Structures are given as structure tokens and as C-alpha cells.
PDB file of C-alpha atoms in Angstrom:
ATOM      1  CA  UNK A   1      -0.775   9.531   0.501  1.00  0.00           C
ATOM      2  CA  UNK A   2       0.687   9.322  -2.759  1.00  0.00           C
ATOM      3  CA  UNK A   3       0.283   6.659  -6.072  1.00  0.00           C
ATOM      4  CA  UNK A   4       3.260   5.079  -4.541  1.00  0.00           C
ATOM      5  CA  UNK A   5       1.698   3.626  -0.859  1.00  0.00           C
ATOM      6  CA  UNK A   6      -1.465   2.360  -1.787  1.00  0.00           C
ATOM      7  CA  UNK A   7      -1.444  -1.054  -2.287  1.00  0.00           C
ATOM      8  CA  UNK A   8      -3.864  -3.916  -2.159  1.00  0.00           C
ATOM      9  CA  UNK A   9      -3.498  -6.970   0.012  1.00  0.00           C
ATOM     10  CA  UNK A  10      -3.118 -10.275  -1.154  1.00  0.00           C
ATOM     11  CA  UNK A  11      -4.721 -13.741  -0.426  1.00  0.00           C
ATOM     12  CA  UNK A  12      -1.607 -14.554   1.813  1.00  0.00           C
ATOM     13  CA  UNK A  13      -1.275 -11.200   3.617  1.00  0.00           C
ATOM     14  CA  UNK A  14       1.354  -9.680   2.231  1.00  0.00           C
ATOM     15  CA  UNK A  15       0.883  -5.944   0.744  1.00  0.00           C
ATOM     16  CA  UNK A  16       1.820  -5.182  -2.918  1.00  0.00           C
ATOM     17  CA  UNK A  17       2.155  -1.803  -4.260  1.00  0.00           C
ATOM     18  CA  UNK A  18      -0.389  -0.602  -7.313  1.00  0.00           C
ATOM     19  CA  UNK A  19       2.110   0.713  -8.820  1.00  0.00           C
ATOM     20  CA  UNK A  20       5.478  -0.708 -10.384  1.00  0.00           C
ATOM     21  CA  UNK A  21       8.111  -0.234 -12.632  1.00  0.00           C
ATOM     22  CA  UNK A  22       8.056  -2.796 -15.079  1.00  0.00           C
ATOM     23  CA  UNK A  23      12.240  -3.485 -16.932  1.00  0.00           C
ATOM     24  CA  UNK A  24      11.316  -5.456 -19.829  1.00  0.00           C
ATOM     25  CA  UNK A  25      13.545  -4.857 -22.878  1.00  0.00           C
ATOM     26  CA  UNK A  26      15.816  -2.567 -20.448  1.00  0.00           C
ATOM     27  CA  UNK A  27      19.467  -4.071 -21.093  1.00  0.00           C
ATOM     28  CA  UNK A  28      21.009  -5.744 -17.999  1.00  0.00           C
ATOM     29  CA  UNK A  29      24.065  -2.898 -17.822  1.00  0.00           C
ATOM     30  CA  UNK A  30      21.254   0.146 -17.953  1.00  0.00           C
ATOM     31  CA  UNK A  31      18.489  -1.513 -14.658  1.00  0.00           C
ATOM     32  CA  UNK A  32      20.734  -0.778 -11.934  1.00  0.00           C
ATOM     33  CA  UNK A  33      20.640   2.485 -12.798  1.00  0.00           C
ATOM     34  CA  UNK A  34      16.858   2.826 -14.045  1.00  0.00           C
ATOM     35  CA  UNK A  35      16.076   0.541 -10.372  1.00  0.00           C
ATOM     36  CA  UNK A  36      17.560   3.091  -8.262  1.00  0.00           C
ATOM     37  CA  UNK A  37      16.281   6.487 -10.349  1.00  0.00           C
ATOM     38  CA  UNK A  38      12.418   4.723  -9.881  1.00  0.00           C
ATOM     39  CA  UNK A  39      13.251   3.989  -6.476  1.00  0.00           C
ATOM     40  CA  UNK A  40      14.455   7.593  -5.736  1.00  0.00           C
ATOM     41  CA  UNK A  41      11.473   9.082  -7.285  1.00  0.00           C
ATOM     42  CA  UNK A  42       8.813   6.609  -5.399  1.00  0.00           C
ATOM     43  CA  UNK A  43       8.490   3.318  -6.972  1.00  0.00           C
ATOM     44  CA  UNK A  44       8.284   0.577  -3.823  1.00  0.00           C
ATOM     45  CA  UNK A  45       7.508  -2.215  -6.724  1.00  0.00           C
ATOM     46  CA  UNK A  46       9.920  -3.929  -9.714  1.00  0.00           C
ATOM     47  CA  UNK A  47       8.455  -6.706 -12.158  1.00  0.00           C
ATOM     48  CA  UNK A  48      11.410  -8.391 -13.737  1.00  0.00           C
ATOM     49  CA  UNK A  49      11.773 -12.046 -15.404  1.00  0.00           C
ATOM     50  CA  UNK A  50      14.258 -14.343 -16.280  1.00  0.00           C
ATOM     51  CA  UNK A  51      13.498 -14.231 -19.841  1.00  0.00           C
ATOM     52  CA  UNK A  52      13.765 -10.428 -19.647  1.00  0.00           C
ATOM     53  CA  UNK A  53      17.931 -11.287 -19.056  1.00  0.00           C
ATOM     54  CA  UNK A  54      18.375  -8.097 -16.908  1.00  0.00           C
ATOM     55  CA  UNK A  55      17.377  -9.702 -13.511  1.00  0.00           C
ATOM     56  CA  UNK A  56      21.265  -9.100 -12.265  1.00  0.00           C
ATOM     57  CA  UNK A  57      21.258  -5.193 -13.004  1.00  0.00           C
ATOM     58  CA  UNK A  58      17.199  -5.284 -10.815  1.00  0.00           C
ATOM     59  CA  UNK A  59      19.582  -7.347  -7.824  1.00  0.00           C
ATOM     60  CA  UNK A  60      22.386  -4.307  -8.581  1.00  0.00           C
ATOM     61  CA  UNK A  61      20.011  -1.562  -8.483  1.00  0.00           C
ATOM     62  CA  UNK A  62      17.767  -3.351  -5.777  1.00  0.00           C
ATOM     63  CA  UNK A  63      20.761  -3.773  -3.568  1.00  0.00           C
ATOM     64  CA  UNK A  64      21.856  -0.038  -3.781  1.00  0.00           C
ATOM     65  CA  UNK A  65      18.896   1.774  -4.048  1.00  0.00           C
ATOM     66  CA  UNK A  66      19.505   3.377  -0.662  1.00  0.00           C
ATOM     67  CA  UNK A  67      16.522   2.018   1.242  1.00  0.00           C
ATOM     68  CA  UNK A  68      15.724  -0.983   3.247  1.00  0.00           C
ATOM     69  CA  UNK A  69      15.487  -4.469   1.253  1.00  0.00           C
ATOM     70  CA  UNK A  70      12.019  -5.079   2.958  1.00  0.00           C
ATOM     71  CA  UNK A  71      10.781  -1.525   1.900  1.00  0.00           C
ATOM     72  CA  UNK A  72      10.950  -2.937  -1.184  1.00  0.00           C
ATOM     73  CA  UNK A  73       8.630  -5.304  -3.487  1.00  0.00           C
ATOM     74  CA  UNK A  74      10.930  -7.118  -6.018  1.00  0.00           C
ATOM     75  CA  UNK A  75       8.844  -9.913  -8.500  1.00  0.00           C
ATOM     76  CA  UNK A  76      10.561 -12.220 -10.800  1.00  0.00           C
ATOM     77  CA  UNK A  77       9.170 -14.772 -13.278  1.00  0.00           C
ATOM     78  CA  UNK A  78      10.173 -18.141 -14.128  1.00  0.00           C
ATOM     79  CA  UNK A  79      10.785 -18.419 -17.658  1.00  0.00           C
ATOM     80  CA  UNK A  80       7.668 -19.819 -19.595  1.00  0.00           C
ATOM     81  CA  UNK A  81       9.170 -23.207 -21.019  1.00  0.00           C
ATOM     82  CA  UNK A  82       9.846 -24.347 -17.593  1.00  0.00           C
ATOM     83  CA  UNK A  83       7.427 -26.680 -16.712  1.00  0.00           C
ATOM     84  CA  UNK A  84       8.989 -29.659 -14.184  1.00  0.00           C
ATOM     85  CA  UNK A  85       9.628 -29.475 -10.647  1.00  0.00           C
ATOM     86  CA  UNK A  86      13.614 -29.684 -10.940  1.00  0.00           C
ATOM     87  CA  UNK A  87      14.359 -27.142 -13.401  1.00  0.00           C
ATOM     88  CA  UNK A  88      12.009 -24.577 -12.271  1.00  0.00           C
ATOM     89  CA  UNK A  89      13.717 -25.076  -8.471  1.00  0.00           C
ATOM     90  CA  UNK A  90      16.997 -24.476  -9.805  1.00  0.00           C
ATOM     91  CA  UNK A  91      16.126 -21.265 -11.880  1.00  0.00           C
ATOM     92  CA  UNK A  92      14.666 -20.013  -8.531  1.00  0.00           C
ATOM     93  CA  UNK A  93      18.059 -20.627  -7.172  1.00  0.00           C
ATOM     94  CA  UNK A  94      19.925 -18.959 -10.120  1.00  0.00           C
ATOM     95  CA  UNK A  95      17.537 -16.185  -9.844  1.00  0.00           C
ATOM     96  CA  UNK A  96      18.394 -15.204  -6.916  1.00  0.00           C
ATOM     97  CA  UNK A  97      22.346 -15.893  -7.277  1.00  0.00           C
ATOM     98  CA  UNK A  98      21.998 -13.445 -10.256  1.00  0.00           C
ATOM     99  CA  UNK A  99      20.353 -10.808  -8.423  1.00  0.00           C
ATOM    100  CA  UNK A 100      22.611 -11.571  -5.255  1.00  0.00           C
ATOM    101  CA  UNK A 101      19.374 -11.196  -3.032  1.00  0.00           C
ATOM    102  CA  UNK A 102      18.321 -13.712   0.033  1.00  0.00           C
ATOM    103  CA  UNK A 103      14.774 -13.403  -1.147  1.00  0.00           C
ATOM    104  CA  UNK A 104      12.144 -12.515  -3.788  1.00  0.00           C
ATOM    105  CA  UNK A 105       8.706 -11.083  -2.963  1.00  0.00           C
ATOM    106  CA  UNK A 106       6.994 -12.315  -5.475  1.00  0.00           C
ATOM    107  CA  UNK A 107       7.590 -15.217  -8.012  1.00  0.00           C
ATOM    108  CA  UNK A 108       5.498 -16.244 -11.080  1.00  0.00           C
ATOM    109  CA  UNK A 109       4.909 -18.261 -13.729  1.00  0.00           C
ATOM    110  CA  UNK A 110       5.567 -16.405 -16.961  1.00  0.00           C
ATOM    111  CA  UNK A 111       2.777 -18.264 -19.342  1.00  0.00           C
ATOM    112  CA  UNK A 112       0.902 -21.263 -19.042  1.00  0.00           C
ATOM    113  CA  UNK A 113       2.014 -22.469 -22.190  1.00  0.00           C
ATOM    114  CA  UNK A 114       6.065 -22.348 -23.585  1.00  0.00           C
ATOM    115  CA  UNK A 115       6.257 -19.131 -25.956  1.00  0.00           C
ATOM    116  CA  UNK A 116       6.520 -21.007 -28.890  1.00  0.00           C
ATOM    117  CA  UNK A 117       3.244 -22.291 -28.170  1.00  0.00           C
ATOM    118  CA  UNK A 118       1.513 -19.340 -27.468  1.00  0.00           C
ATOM    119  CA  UNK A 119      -1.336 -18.767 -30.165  1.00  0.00           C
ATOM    120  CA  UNK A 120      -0.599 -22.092 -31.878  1.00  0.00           C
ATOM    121  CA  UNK A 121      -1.318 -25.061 -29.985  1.00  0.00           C
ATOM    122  CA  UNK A 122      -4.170 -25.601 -27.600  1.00  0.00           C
ATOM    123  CA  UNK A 123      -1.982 -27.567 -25.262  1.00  0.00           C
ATOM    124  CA  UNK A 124      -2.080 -25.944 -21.222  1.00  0.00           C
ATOM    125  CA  UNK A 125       0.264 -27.651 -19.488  1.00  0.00           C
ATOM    126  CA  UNK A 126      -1.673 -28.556 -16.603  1.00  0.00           C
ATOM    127  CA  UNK A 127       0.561 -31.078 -15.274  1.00  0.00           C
ATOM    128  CA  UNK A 128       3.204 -29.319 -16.052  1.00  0.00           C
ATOM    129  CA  UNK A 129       2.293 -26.051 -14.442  1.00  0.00           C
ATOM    130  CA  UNK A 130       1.246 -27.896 -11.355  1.00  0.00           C
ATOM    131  CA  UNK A 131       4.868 -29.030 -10.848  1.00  0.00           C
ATOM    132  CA  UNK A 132       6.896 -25.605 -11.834  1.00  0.00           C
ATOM    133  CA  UNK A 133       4.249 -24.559  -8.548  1.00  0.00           C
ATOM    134  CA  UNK A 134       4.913 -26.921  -6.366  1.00  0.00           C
ATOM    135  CA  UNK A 135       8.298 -25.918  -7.217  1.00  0.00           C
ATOM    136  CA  UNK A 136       7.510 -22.307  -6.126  1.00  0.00           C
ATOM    137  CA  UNK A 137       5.723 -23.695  -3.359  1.00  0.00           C
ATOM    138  CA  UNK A 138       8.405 -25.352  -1.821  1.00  0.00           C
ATOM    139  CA  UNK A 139      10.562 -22.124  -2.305  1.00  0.00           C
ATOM    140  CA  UNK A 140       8.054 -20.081   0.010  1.00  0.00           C
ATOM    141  CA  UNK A 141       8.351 -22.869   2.348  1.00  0.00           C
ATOM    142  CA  UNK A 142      12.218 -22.405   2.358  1.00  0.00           C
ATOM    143  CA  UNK A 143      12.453 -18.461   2.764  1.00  0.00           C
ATOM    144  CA  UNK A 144      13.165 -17.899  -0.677  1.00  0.00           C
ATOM    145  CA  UNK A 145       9.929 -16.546  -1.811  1.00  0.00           C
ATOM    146  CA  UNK A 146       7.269 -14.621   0.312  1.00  0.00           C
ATOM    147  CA  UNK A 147       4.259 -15.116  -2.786  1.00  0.00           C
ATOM    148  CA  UNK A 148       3.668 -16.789  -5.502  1.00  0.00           C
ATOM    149  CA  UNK A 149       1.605 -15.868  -8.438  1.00  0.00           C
ATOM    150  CA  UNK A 150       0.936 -16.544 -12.691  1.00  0.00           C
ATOM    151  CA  UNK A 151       0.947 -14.740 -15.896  1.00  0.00           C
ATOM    152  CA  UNK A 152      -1.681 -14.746 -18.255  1.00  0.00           C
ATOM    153  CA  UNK A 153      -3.674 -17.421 -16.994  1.00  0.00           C
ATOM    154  CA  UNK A 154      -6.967 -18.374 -18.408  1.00  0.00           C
ATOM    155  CA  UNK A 155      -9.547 -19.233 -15.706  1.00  0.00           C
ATOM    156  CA  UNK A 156      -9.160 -23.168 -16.855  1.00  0.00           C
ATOM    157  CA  UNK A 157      -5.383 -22.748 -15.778  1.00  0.00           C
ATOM    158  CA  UNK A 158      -6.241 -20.921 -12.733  1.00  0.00           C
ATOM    159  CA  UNK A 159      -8.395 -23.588 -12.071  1.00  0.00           C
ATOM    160  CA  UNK A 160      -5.847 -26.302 -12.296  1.00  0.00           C
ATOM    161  CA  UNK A 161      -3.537 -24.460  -9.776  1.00  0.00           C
ATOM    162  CA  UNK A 162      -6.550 -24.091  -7.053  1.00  0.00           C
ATOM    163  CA  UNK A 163      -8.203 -27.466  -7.612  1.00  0.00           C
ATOM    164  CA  UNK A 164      -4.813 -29.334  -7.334  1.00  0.00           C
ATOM    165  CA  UNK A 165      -2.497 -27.635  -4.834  1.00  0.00           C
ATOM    166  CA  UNK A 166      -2.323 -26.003  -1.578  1.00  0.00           C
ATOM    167  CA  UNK A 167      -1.728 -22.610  -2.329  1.00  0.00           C
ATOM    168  CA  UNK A 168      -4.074 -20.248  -4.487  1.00  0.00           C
ATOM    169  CA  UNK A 169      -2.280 -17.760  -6.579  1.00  0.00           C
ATOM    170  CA  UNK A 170      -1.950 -14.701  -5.143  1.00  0.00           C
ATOM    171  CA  UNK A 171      -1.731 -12.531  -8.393  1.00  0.00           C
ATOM    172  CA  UNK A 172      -2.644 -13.106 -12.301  1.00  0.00           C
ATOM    173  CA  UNK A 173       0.011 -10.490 -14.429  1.00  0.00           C
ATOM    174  CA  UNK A 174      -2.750 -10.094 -17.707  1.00  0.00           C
ATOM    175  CA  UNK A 175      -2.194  -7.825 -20.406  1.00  0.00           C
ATOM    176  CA  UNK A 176      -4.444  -4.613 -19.729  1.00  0.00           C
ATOM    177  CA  UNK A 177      -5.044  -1.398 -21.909  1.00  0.00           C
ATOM    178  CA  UNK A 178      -7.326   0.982 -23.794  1.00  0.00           C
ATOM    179  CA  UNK A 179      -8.125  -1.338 -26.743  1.00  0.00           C
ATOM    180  CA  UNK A 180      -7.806  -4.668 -24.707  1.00  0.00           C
ATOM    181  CA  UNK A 181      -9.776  -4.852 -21.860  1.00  0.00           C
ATOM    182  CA  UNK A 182     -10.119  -8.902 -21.013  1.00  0.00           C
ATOM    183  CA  UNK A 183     -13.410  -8.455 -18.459  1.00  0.00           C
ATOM    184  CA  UNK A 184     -13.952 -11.943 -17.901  1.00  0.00           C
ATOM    185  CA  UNK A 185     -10.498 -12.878 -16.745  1.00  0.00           C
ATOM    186  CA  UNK A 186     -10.087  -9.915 -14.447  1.00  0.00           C
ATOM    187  CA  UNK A 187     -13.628 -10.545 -12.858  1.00  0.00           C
ATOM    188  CA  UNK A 188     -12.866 -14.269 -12.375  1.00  0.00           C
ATOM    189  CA  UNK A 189      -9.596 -13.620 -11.070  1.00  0.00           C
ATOM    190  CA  UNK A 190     -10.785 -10.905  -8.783  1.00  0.00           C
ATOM    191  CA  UNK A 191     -14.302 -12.961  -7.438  1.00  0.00           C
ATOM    192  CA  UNK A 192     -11.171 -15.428  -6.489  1.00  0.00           C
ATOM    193  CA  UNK A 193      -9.394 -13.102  -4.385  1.00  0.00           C
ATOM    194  CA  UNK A 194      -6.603 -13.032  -6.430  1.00  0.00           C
ATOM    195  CA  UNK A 195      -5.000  -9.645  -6.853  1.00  0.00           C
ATOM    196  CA  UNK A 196      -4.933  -8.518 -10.970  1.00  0.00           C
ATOM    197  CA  UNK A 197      -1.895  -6.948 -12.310  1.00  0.00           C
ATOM    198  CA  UNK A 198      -1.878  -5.075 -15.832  1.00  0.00           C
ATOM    199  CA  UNK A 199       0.971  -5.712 -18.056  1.00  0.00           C
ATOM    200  CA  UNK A 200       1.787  -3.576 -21.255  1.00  0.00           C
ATOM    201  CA  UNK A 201      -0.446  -0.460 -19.797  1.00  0.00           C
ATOM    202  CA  UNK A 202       0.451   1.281 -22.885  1.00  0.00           C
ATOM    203  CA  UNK A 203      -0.490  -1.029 -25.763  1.00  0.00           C
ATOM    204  CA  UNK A 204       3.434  -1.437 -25.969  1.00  0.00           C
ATOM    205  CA  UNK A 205       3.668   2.093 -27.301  1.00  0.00           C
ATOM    206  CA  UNK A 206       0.511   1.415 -29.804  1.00  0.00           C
ATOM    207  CA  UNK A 207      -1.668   3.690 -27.555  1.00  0.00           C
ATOM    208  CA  UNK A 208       0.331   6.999 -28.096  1.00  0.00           C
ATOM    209  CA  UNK A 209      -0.592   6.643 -31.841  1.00  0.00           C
ATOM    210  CA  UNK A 210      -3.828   6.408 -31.769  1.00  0.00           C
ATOM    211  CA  UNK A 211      -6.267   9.304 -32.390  1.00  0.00           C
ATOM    212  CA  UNK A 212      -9.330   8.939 -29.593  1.00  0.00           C
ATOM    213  CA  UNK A 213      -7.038   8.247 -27.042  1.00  0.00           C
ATOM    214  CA  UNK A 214      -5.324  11.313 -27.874  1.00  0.00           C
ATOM    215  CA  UNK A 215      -8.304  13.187 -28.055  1.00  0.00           C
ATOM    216  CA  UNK A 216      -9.622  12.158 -24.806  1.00  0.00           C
ATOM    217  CA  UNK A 217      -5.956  12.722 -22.689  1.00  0.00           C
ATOM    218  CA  UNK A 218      -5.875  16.187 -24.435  1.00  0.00           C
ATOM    219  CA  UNK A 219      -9.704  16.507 -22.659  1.00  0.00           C
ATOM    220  CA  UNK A 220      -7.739  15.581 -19.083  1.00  0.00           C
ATOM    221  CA  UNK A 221      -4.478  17.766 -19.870  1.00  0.00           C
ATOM    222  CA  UNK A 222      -2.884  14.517 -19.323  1.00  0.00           C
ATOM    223  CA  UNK A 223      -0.227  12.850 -21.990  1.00  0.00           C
ATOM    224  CA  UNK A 224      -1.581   9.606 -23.664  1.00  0.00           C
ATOM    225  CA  UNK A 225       0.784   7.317 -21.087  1.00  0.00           C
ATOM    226  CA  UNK A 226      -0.944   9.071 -17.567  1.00  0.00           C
ATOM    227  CA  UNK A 227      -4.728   8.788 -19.025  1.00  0.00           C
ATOM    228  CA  UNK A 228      -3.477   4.872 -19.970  1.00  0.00           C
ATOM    229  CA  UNK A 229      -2.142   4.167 -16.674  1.00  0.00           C
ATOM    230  CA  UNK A 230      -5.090   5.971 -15.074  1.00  0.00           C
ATOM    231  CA  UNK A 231      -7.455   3.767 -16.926  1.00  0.00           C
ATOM    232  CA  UNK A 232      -6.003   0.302 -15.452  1.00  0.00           C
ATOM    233  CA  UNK A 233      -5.744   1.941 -12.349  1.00  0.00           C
ATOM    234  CA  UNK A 234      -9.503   2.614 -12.364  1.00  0.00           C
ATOM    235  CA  UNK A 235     -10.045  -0.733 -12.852  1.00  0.00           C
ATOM    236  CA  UNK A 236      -8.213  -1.877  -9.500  1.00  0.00           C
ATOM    237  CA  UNK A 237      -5.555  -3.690 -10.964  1.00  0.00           C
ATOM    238  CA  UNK A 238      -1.942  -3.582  -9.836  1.00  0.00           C
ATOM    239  CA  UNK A 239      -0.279  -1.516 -13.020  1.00  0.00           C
ATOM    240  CA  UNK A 240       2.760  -1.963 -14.551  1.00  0.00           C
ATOM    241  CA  UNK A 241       4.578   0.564 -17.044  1.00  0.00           C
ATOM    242  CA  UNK A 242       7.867   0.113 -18.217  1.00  0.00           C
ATOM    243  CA  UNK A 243      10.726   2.491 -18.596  1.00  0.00           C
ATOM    244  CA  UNK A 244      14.542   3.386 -18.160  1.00  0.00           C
ATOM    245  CA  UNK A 245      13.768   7.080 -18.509  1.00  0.00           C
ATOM    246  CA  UNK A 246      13.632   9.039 -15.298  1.00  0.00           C
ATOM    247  CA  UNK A 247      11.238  11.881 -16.739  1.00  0.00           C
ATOM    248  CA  UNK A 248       8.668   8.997 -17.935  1.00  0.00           C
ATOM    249  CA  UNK A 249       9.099   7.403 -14.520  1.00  0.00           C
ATOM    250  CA  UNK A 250       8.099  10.592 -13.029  1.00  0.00           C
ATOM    251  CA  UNK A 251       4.888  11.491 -15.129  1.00  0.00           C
ATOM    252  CA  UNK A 252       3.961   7.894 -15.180  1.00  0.00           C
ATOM    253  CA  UNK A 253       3.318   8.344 -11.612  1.00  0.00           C
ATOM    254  CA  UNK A 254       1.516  11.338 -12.041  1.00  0.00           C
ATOM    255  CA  UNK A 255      -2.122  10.418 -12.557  1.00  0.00           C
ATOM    256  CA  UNK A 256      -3.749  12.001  -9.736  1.00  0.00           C
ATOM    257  CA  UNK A 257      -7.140  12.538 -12.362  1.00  0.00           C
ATOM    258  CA  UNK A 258      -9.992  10.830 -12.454  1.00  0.00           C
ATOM    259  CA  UNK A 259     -11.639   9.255 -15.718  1.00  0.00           C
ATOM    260  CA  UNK A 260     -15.642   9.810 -15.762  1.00  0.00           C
ATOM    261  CA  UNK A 261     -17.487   6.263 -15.681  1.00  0.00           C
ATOM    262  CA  UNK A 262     -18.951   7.438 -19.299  1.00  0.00           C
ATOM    263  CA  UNK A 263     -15.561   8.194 -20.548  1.00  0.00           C
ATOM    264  CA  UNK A 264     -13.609   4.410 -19.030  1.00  0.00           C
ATOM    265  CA  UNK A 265     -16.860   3.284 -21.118  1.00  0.00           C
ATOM    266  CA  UNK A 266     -16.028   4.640 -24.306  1.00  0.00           C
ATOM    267  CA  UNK A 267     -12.188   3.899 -23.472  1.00  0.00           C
ATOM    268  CA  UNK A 268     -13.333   0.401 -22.778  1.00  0.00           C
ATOM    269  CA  UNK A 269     -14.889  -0.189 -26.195  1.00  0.00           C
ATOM    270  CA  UNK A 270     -11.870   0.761 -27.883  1.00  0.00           C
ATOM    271  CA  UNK A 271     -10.561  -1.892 -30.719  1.00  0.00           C
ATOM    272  CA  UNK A 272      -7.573  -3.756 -30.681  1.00  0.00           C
ATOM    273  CA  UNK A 273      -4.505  -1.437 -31.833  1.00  0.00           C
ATOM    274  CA  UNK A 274      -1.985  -2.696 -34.548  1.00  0.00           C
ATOM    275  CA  UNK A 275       0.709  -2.755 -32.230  1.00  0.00           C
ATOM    276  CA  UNK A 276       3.354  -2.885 -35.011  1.00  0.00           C
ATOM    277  CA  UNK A 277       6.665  -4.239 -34.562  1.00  0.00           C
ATOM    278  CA  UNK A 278       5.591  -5.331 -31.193  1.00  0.00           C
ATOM    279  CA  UNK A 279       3.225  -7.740 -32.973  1.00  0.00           C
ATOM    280  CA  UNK A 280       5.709 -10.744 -33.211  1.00  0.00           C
ATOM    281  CA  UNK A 281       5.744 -11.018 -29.644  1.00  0.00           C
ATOM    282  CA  UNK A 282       3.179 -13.977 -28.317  1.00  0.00           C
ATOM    283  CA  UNK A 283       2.181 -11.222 -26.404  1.00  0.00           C
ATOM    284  CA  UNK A 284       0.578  -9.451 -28.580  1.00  0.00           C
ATOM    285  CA  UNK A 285      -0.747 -12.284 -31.052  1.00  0.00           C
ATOM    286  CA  UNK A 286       2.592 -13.080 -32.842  1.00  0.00           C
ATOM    287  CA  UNK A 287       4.255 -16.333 -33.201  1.00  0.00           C
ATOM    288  CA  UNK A 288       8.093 -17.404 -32.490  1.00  0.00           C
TER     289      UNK A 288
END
């Protein structure tokens, strides 16, 4: 059994794979290609989003990748300032005209809040979150969707969904890496059944810059990416790393180690990384 067939079941049945490619930042005209080299290689999972604007070229490579469309686990995100029933219906339906596919396994909402929120106002969006779901809902009930899940959702937000709808989500997508470990959010969500996924694995590049992390993948004879990807893995949380390079897809996959329970500590108490231009990004505490 390789990194590429486990997976963990979620809330509604369905199997997702542990470990995916994620295609942020990948232009639309390079994803085919990067889809269908990940797909050759292994990878049974792609993360994509409509604000990542390359969710055609994920349909293109998805499409062609030479396998069946249900061996396959394709998850999209509706864009963060979507937050009414109407719009976020039709950009399920655009979605999928984009990507010219009859269905998505997974859909989620990108951010509780609008981006230009994030880290400035205190406003969640409860009511409007609850209607982008029922939204998503409805889509499962059509065919269009198989699951439905969230993005770095506080458990207040998470709340709101379970309290006030019929359908729990079956994933929270949080950022998780060496330096920023978020312990309450992944117990809560986990304690809830719902199935953590790690985002940003690799401190958005930060990670290969900094000195114990280095120290300790040079202990493991691993590069700084496997002993990152490792570490979220450790902590049973679906992991994402992105990349368009076939050689990276490859060792990214290659993290059949295991990290000592004294050294995840240490890795654990890691500080927050300057994640340099990244910063601007909500994402990683900026502000648009």
C-alpha cells in the first residue's frame, strides 16, 4: 500500500485520499499538464478553487488523465465573498461548465469571512455562510456534488453550520505546518467527525529557510518539504502540497519515515515563520 491509497472516511461515507496535489498559483494553461503528471505518478486527490482561476486546466487535465473519472477525487471551493444562496448556486454551475465535468467530489467554502475581511473585521457571516451551504446542499441533492466541506473555520463557524442545517461538514481545509500548529481547531474538528485537511504544508516555502527544520530533515535524510509533509501527516490530517513540478510531485510523495513523538514535539513548538512575500496573503496574516 502506498501514500497514495490510504485515505480516511468521511462523515457521509465517501473515502478521500491523505494525500493531494494542491494547484494554487499554477496558471490555468500549465494544470492540465501538472493534473495529469500527478496523476501518472499516484496522486488520486486535486484541491482547486475558483479564486485560484485555473479550475478549467484541473477539468482539462482531470478529463485526460487516462484513468476513470470516479478513480479520481477532484475538490473545488466557492470563492470566499460568496455568501447568498443564488450566487453561490450559480458558481457551482460555472464551476463545473469550466471544468467540463458532470460532478465534483468535494465542494467548500473558501473562508468564513470575504478576503478583504480576513484579519480586520470580526464579522462571521453566519447567515451568510448558512445560505452559500444550503446552496451546496442542494447541489449534493442534485448530483452535482458528492460532499461538502469549509475552509478555515473557527469552531464558532463550524458551529453555525451543524446547529442550523442538515448536513455536518465533512472536512475543515486549515492551514497546517512546522511553526503553525492550530491544536484546538484540529481537535474540535476531529472530536466532530469531521475529516482535517492541511493547507500550505510547507509554510508557503517559509519552511525550507529555516535552520531547525533543516537540521532535523538532514537527521531523517529527508529534504525540508518530505519531513514537512510527514509532520501533518503524523497528525492525521488529509495533506495538501502544491506544485507544477513533476520531480517535487514525486518526492513529495515520498515520506515513507517516521518522526519520533519527541521530535513532532519539538517540531510542534516551532514559532511562526516570516513567510515573506507570502505575507500579504489573508492567509498568512496580510490584508487586501
Amino acid at each position: 500500500m502506498t501514500v497514495f491509497d490510504e485515505t480516511f472516511t468521511m462523515n457521509n461515507g465517501v473515502k478521500i485520499p491523505k494525500l493531494a496535489l494542491g494547484v494554487w498559483e499554477i496558471p490555468d494553461d500549465q494544470t492540465a499538464d501538472a493534473v495529469k503528471s500527478a496523476v501518472k505518478i499516484g496522486y488520486r486527490h486535486i484541491d482547486t478553487a475558483q479564486a485560484y482561476g485555473n479550475e478549467r486546466g484541473v477539468g482539462e487535465g482531470v478529463r485526460n488523465a487516462g484513468i476513470p473519472r470516479d478513480q479520481l477525487f477532484v475538490n473545488s471551493k466557492v470563492a470566499a465573498e460568496i455568501k447568498n444562496y443564488d450566487e453561490a448556486k450559480q458558481s457551482i454551475d460555472e464551476t463545473l461548465n469550466k471544468m467540463g465535468l458532470d460532478y465534483l467530489d468535494m465542494m467548500i467554502i473558501h473562508n468564513p469571512q470575504p478576503w478583504k475581511e480576513v484579519n480586520q473585521g470580526n464579522d462571521r457571516h453566519f447567515e451568510g455562510n448558512l445560505e452559500t451551504w444550503r446552496a451546496m446542499e442542494d447541489a449534493v441533492k442534485a448530483g452535482k456534488l458528492k460532499t461538502i466541506g469549509v475552509s478555515s473555520f473557527q469552531k464558532e463557524d463550524l458551529d453555525n453550520l451543524i446547529k442550523n442545517s442538515d448536513t455536518k461538514p465533512a472536512v475543515n481545509q486549515v492551514q497546517i505546518h512546522i511553526g503553525d500548529t492550530p491544536t484546538d481547531i484540529i481537535k474540535y474538528s476531529q472530536d466532530n467527525g469531521i475529516v482535517v485537511e492541511a493547507f500550505s504544508p510547507i509554510a508557503h516555502g517559509a519552511a525550507m529557510n529555516n535552520d531547525l527544520i533543516k537540521k532535523m530533515a538532514a537527521k531523517y535524510n529527508v529534504s525540508v518539504p518530505q519531513l514537512c509533509i510527514r509532520y501533518d501527516w503524523q497528525l492525521n490530517v488529509v495533506v495538501l502540497p502544491k506544485t507544477a513540478n513533476r520531480d517535487h510531485m514525486k518526492s513529495n510523495a515520498d515520506i515513507d519515515f517516521e518522526i519520533s513523538d519527541e521530535d513532532m514535539k519539538t517540531l510542534a513548538k516551532l514559532d511562526q515563520m516570516e513567510y515573506g512575500d507570502a505575507s500579504v496573503f489573508p492567509v498568512f496574516g496580510g490584508k487586501l
